[in-house]
Amino acid sequence: MTNHQFPRIVIDTNKLSSNIITMMNTCAAAGITVSGVVKGTNGLPGVIKTFINSGMKNLASSRISQLKIIKEIDSTVHTLALRIPMVSELEELVQYADCSLNSSLLTLKELETVCQKLNIKHEVLLMNDLGDLREGFFDTEELIEAALFVENQCSHLSLKGIGTNLGCYGSIEPDQTNLGQLIENAREIENRIGRELEWVSGGATTSIQLVLNHTMPKGITHLRIGDGIYLRDMELYFDYTFDEMYDDAFFIQGEVIEIHEKPSYPIGTISVDAFGNKPKYDDLGIRKRALVGMGRQDIGDMTKMIPIDKNVNIIGGSSDHTILDITDSKNNYQIGDVLSFLIQYENLLYSCSSEYVYKHYI
């Protein structure tokens, strides 16, 4: 791969490794094991190898194909399947996932049957919906019933623990109340089965603030973290800073393909854009605008990126273009110049998954 291919996502493996080690050490000091989530980077082998070389023993993804890559790179790494499994994929799942999230008694029964057939021992983490309303048992008694089923009636399933997800759908913030309920449910299950659960999994990146602020309830022993290792974008939305982490382990670069002075307000009858949205526009008069050759198909919502040049503003874009206002920049940008952008999780997810975005390791 040549160095002049754009758009590209730049992956600084030294900074990524530092972030991985910092996160592991910070959580370990609070008695918490981390499973590093590689889904947000599309399971890129270079990223997986950086995790492993940095000492991460537990990796996770919602995609079985990515778990397979992990096992091909290092079969000793513990793999966690993050998405509730489809019955149709169970045979493939248990070959590459050491553990999976589950929230249905029916699926657990099918999973036991498959594991018996293949003579595979498989761990399960039962999910408890505490209000975010995505996956998980909502009724506590159903959760306990499932735990007892796995513990007492499944010869090929092992109850790893229970967990919850907060923030991904319902935008519910993890706190001492909802995570306290998870711990209370875990204690009840432990009393019923007569042993401790290895993992009480208190969520994902949105739970990091509790660790940093020393308010994580005692009893949470596991977190599933991807975004918080890759980026610092959650600090824009939550009340914490993690200054030991790099915010530019990943960044995006795009090439300028047009520069013109144009009105800032569209001319004609405004309808909808290419995605069925009806944006609002501010009339700022004539402005110097630059087009960059990357768009939503490559990077998702381009307005979530942060230009390294603080005097450049992202106006919007389309599937193939990002539109910038460069009027106030001190740089005399020309066609062919390359601009760099810090990114948020959506941009990371899209760019790592797109075949049209080059992956450049430094």
mmCIF file with all atom_site columns, N, CA and C in Angstrom, residues 323-346:
data_model
loop_
_atom_site.group_PDB
_atom_site.id
_atom_site.type_symbol
_atom_site.label_atom_id
_atom_site.label_alt_id
_atom_site.label_comp_id
_atom_site.label_asym_id
_atom_site.label_entity_id
_atom_site.label_seq_id
_atom_site.pdbx_PDB_ins_code
_atom_site.Cartn_x
_atom_site.Cartn_y
_atom_site.Cartn_z
_atom_site.occupancy
_atom_site.B_iso_or_equiv
_atom_site.pdbx_formal_charge
_atom_site.auth_seq_id
_atom_site.auth_comp_id
_atom_site.auth_asym_id
_atom_site.auth_atom_id
_atom_site.pdbx_PDB_model_num
ATOM 1  N N  . ILE A 1 323 ? -17.851 18.748 3.114  1.00 0.00 ? 323 ILE A N  1
ATOM 2  C CA . ILE A 1 323 ? -17.759 20.166 2.761  1.00 0.00 ? 323 ILE A CA 1
ATOM 3  C C  . ILE A 1 323 ? -17.218 20.938 3.963  1.00 0.00 ? 323 ILE A C  1
ATOM 4  N N  . LEU A 1 324 ? -16.164 21.710 3.726  1.00 0.00 ? 324 LEU A N  1
ATOM 5  C CA . LEU A 1 324 ? -15.508 22.471 4.783  1.00 0.00 ? 324 LEU A CA 1
ATOM 6  C C  . LEU A 1 324 ? -15.597 23.964 4.497  1.00 0.00 ? 324 LEU A C  1
ATOM 7  N N  . ASP A 1 325 ? -15.726 24.742 5.557  1.00 0.00 ? 325 ASP A N  1
ATOM 8  C CA . ASP A 1 325 ? -15.565 26.195 5.481  1.00 0.00 ? 325 ASP A CA 1
ATOM 9  C C  . ASP A 1 325 ? -14.147 26.502 5.929  1.00 0.00 ? 325 ASP A C  1
ATOM 10 N N  . ILE A 1 326 ? -13.313 26.958 5.002  1.00 0.00 ? 326 ILE A N  1
ATOM 11 C CA . ILE A 1 326 ? -11.903 27.222 5.308  1.00 0.00 ? 326 ILE A CA 1
ATOM 12 C C  . ILE A 1 326 ? -11.597 28.712 5.316  1.00 0.00 ? 326 ILE A C  1
ATOM 13 N N  . THR A 1 327 ? -12.651 29.546 5.334  1.00 0.00 ? 327 THR A N  1
ATOM 14 C CA . THR A 1 327 ? -12.484 30.992 5.240  1.00 0.00 ? 327 THR A CA 1
ATOM 15 C C  . THR A 1 327 ? -11.542 31.545 6.299  1.00 0.00 ? 327 THR A C  1
ATOM 16 N N  . ASP A 1 328 ? -11.679 31.076 7.527  1.00 0.00 ? 328 ASP A N  1
ATOM 17 C CA . ASP A 1 328 ? -10.936 31.645 8.650  1.00 0.00 ? 328 ASP A CA 1
ATOM 18 C C  . ASP A 1 328 ? -9.594  30.975 8.906  1.00 0.00 ? 328 ASP A C  1
ATOM 19 N N  . SER A 1 329 ? -9.259  29.971 8.111  1.00 0.00 ? 329 SER A N  1
ATOM 20 C CA . SER A 1 329 ? -7.999  29.270 8.331  1.00 0.00 ? 329 SER A CA 1
ATOM 21 C C  . SER A 1 329 ? -6.810  30.129 7.914  1.00 0.00 ? 329 SER A C  1
ATOM 22 N N  . LYS A 1 330 ? -5.722  30.013 8.639  1.00 0.00 ? 330 LYS A N  1
ATOM 23 C CA . LYS A 1 330 ? -4.491  30.726 8.318  1.00 0.00 ? 330 LYS A CA 1
ATOM 24 C C  . LYS A 1 330 ? -3.691  29.987 7.244  1.00 0.00 ? 330 LYS A C  1
ATOM 25 N N  . ASN A 1 331 ? -4.121  28.763 6.941  1.00 0.00 ? 331 ASN A N  1
ATOM 26 C CA . ASN A 1 331 ? -3.436  27.981 5.910  1.00 0.00 ? 331 ASN A CA 1
ATOM 27 C C  . ASN A 1 331 ? -4.048  28.256 4.540  1.00 0.00 ? 331 ASN A C  1
ATOM 28 N N  . ASN A 1 332 ? -3.220  28.431 3.564  1.00 0.00 ? 332 ASN A N  1
ATOM 29 C CA . ASN A 1 332 ? -3.676  28.673 2.201  1.00 0.00 ? 332 ASN A CA 1
ATOM 30 C C  . ASN A 1 332 ? -3.855  27.337 1.486  1.00 0.00 ? 332 ASN A C  1
ATOM 31 N N  . TYR A 1 333 ? -4.965  26.673 1.786  1.00 0.00 ? 333 TYR A N  1
ATOM 32 C CA . TYR A 1 333 ? -5.176  25.336 1.251  1.00 0.00 ? 333 TYR A CA 1
ATOM 33 C C  . TYR A 1 333 ? -5.315  25.356 -0.270 1.00 0.00 ? 333 TYR A C  1
ATOM 34 N N  . GLN A 1 334 ? -4.777  24.301 -0.893 1.00 0.00 ? 334 GLN A N  1
ATOM 35 C CA . GLN A 1 334 ? -4.843  24.139 -2.337 1.00 0.00 ? 334 GLN A CA 1
ATOM 36 C C  . GLN A 1 334 ? -5.408  22.757 -2.660 1.00 0.00 ? 334 GLN A C  1
ATOM 37 N N  . ILE A 1 335 ? -5.907  22.594 -3.864 1.00 0.00 ? 335 ILE A N  1
ATOM 38 C CA . ILE A 1 335 ? -6.351  21.271 -4.312 1.00 0.00 ? 335 ILE A CA 1
ATOM 39 C C  . ILE A 1 335 ? -5.173  20.295 -4.218 1.00 0.00 ? 335 ILE A C  1
ATOM 40 N N  . GLY A 1 336 ? -5.431  19.135 -3.657 1.00 0.00 ? 336 GLY A N  1
ATOM 41 C CA . GLY A 1 336 ? -4.383  18.137 -3.456 1.00 0.00 ? 336 GLY A CA 1
ATOM 42 C C  . GLY A 1 336 ? -3.833  18.116 -2.046 1.00 0.00 ? 336 GLY A C  1
ATOM 43 N N  . ASP A 1 337 ? -4.121  19.174 -1.265 1.00 0.00 ? 337 ASP A N  1
ATOM 44 C CA . ASP A 1 337 ? -3.685  19.173 0.134  1.00 0.00 ? 337 ASP A CA 1
ATOM 45 C C  . ASP A 1 337 ? -4.464  18.140 0.935  1.00 0.00 ? 337 ASP A C  1
ATOM 46 N N  . VAL A 1 338 ? -3.866  17.699 2.038  1.00 0.00 ? 338 VAL A N  1
ATOM 47 C CA . VAL A 1 338 ? -4.476  16.687 2.900  1.00 0.00 ? 338 VAL A CA 1
ATOM 48 C C  . VAL A 1 338 ? -4.795  17.299 4.251  1.00 0.00 ? 338 VAL A C  1
ATOM 49 N N  . LEU A 1 339 ? -6.031  17.125 4.710  1.00 0.00 ? 339 LEU A N  1
ATOM 50 C CA . LEU A 1 339 ? -6.448  17.594 6.030  1.00 0.00 ? 339 LEU A CA 1
ATOM 51 C C  . LEU A 1 339 ? -6.670  16.397 6.947  1.00 0.00 ? 339 LEU A C  1
ATOM 52 N N  . SER A 1 340 ? -6.374  16.595 8.224  1.00 0.00 ? 340 SER A N  1
ATOM 53 C CA . SER A 1 340 ? -6.506  15.537 9.217  1.00 0.00 ? 340 SER A CA 1
ATOM 54 C C  . SER A 1 340 ? -7.614  15.877 10.202 1.00 0.00 ? 340 SER A C  1
ATOM 55 N N  . PHE A 1 341 ? -8.282  14.819 10.702 1.00 0.00 ? 341 PHE A N  1
ATOM 56 C CA . PHE A 1 341 ? -9.420  14.995 11.591 1.00 0.00 ? 341 PHE A CA 1
ATOM 57 C C  . PHE A 1 341 ? -9.368  13.988 12.738 1.00 0.00 ? 341 PHE A C  1
ATOM 58 N N  . LEU A 1 342 ? -9.560  14.464 13.956 1.00 0.00 ? 342 LEU A N  1
ATOM 59 C CA . LEU A 1 342 ? -9.854  13.561 15.061 1.00 0.00 ? 342 LEU A CA 1
ATOM 60 C C  . LEU A 1 342 ? -11.277 13.049 14.855 1.00 0.00 ? 342 LEU A C  1
ATOM 61 N N  . ILE A 1 343 ? -11.583 11.908 15.429 1.00 0.00 ? 343 ILE A N  1
ATOM 62 C CA . ILE A 1 343 ? -12.851 11.264 15.102 1.00 0.00 ? 343 ILE A CA 1
ATOM 63 C C  . ILE A 1 343 ? -13.592 10.795 16.344 1.00 0.00 ? 343 ILE A C  1
ATOM 64 N N  . GLN A 1 344 ? -14.878 10.479 16.138 1.00 0.00 ? 344 GLN A N  1
ATOM 65 C CA . GLN A 1 344 ? -15.694 9.852  17.153 1.00 0.00 ? 344 GLN A CA 1
ATOM 66 C C  . GLN A 1 344 ? -16.001 8.417  16.718 1.00 0.00 ? 344 GLN A C  1
ATOM 67 N N  . TYR A 1 345 ? -16.703 7.689  17.596 1.00 0.00 ? 345 TYR A N  1
ATOM 68 C CA . TYR A 1 345 ? -16.882 6.252  17.384 1.00 0.00 ? 345 TYR A CA 1
ATOM 69 C C  . TYR A 1 345 ? -17.541 5.930  16.042 1.00 0.00 ? 345 TYR A C  1
ATOM 70 N N  . GLU A 1 346 ? -18.546 6.698  15.645 1.00 0.00 ? 346 GLU A N  1
ATOM 71 C CA . GLU A 1 346 ? -19.220 6.416  14.377 1.00 0.00 ? 346 GLU A CA 1
ATOM 72 C C  . GLU A 1 346 ? -18.246 6.492  13.214 1.00 0.00 ? 346 GLU A C  1
#
